[in-house]
């Protein structure tokens, strides 16, 4: 057990050191400047321009996730991750579809050996690897890989007409990027089984009731609300937010005892940061904290 605590302490210290090594120079970009995106749009939003918005932009195919789109999404996420001026990322789609799943027409000819040897989907999980908080703002359909993509994000806000589902069973396949795993952990076995075995969709209100979405808002206010949430997160120390995200995620990846130990060691590690000192000092001095992400 002492060893586990040591590993966790080293991991937390590593995160702090890696964050401290990040260049402090902001590399602001937009779709019209350094990137010519085909399948996505990127912009920065919020009063302090510290919330990145990535919009899936393949309207004719209801944002079906093709290789090109997923490559662009990964690239944009990596760029925003390195940008020290960005505190949170919002991922959204159109009013009709967040994403209607992986591109069925692109997958139709795939063979088993190609999937195995090409490690199909292995490059599609950048969202789950990103250290900054990602908010999915879901309007319309989030089906199959679209639902899985939303679940890879940290927080889901749903427009009131959003529909979530795992319809892969009707295509003769099963969810391949977390639909049987993340969904089950969130909504429980019975509901996940029902959704995956029938392909039936659930609406935004039910998604909120089940804990899949944390908030439902009118469709036309969704993006604004998601950006506001990103801005609120951005008022805190980016460094501590990163540690906190990692600690919450650990709850999904380990036992309760190991998770509690990881949380405790990470909590201890915050005492090595300037931002922890500043946060507590500011409280005692009755003034707003000025975090430096160190
Ligand atoms: C982040 C990692 C992801 C990893 C993915 C892992 C594996 C995932 C597998 C899957 O996701 S399988 C796909 C699951 N999704 C579906 O089965 C939904 C398919 N779409 C529909 O059922 C319907 O389109 C709809 C969403 C119910 C909407 O119906 P509506 O009648 O309003 O529109 P359509 O005319 O059907 O669609 C418009 C246009 O869009 C094309 N399209 C829609 N979904 C897809 C898709 N998943 N792949 C490719 N193309 C799609 C549809 O074909 C239409 O285009 P045209 O044929 O008219 O050119």
XYZ file of C-alpha atoms and ligand atoms in Angstrom, residues 60-62 64-65 70 96 100-105 107 121 124 141 143-145 148-149 152 167-168 171 177, ligand 1:
86
model
C -24.518 17.258 -45.077
C -23.603 14.054 -43.221
C -24.964 15.200 -39.814
C -20.727 11.757 -39.130
C -17.254 11.087 -37.774
C -11.272 12.977 -36.338
C -29.618 19.130 -35.904
C -24.772 11.012 -35.961
C -22.042 8.478 -35.285
C -19.007 7.148 -37.058
C -19.249 7.473 -40.836
C -21.087 4.309 -41.832
C -20.280 4.759 -45.520
C -16.683 1.882 -42.511
C -10.262 3.785 -33.652
C -9.795 8.637 -32.336
C -28.459 13.731 -32.491
C -25.672 8.733 -31.767
C -23.190 5.863 -31.759
C -19.704 7.379 -31.946
C -19.332 8.141 -27.255
C -17.548 11.346 -28.233
C -15.332 11.273 -23.583
C -27.858 2.377 -32.437
C -24.894 0.241 -33.583
C -26.053 -2.051 -38.084
C -15.456 3.639 -28.250
C -15.027 9.462 -30.743
C -14.806 8.131 -31.246
C -15.914 7.575 -32.069
C -15.657 6.171 -32.369
C -16.749 5.468 -33.078
C -16.791 4.048 -32.733
C -17.714 3.207 -33.545
C -18.979 3.849 -33.836
C -19.866 3.333 -34.663
C -21.028 4.140 -35.070
O -21.200 5.239 -34.660
S -22.098 3.436 -36.188
C -23.215 4.736 -36.575
C -24.245 4.942 -35.540
N -25.205 5.929 -35.993
C -26.302 5.637 -36.668
O -26.609 4.504 -36.926
C -27.170 6.789 -37.084
C -27.309 6.836 -38.582
N -28.145 7.940 -39.011
C -29.484 7.911 -38.905
O -30.076 6.996 -38.413
C -30.223 9.095 -39.447
O -29.363 9.794 -40.317
C -30.725 10.065 -38.342
C -29.592 10.515 -37.424
C -31.826 9.406 -37.518
C -31.291 11.351 -39.028
O -32.270 10.971 -39.986
P -32.741 12.043 -41.084
O -33.782 11.368 -41.894
O -33.080 13.315 -40.444
O -31.435 12.322 -41.965
P -30.788 11.369 -43.071
O -31.362 11.686 -44.397
O -30.798 9.965 -42.629
O -29.255 11.857 -43.007
C -28.800 13.025 -43.680
C -27.496 12.692 -44.353
O -26.551 12.304 -43.369
C -26.033 11.015 -43.670
N -25.691 10.319 -42.416
C -26.373 10.326 -41.266
N -25.756 9.584 -40.354
C -24.655 9.085 -40.943
C -23.593 8.237 -40.498
N -23.509 7.772 -39.229
N -22.627 7.906 -41.368
C -22.644 8.410 -42.626
N -23.619 9.223 -43.120
C -24.595 9.556 -42.268
C -27.139 10.340 -44.422
O -26.639 9.252 -45.157
C -27.648 11.476 -45.285
O -26.753 11.709 -46.348
P -27.180 11.304 -47.849
O -27.237 9.817 -47.868
O -28.497 11.952 -48.081
O -26.075 11.844 -48.691
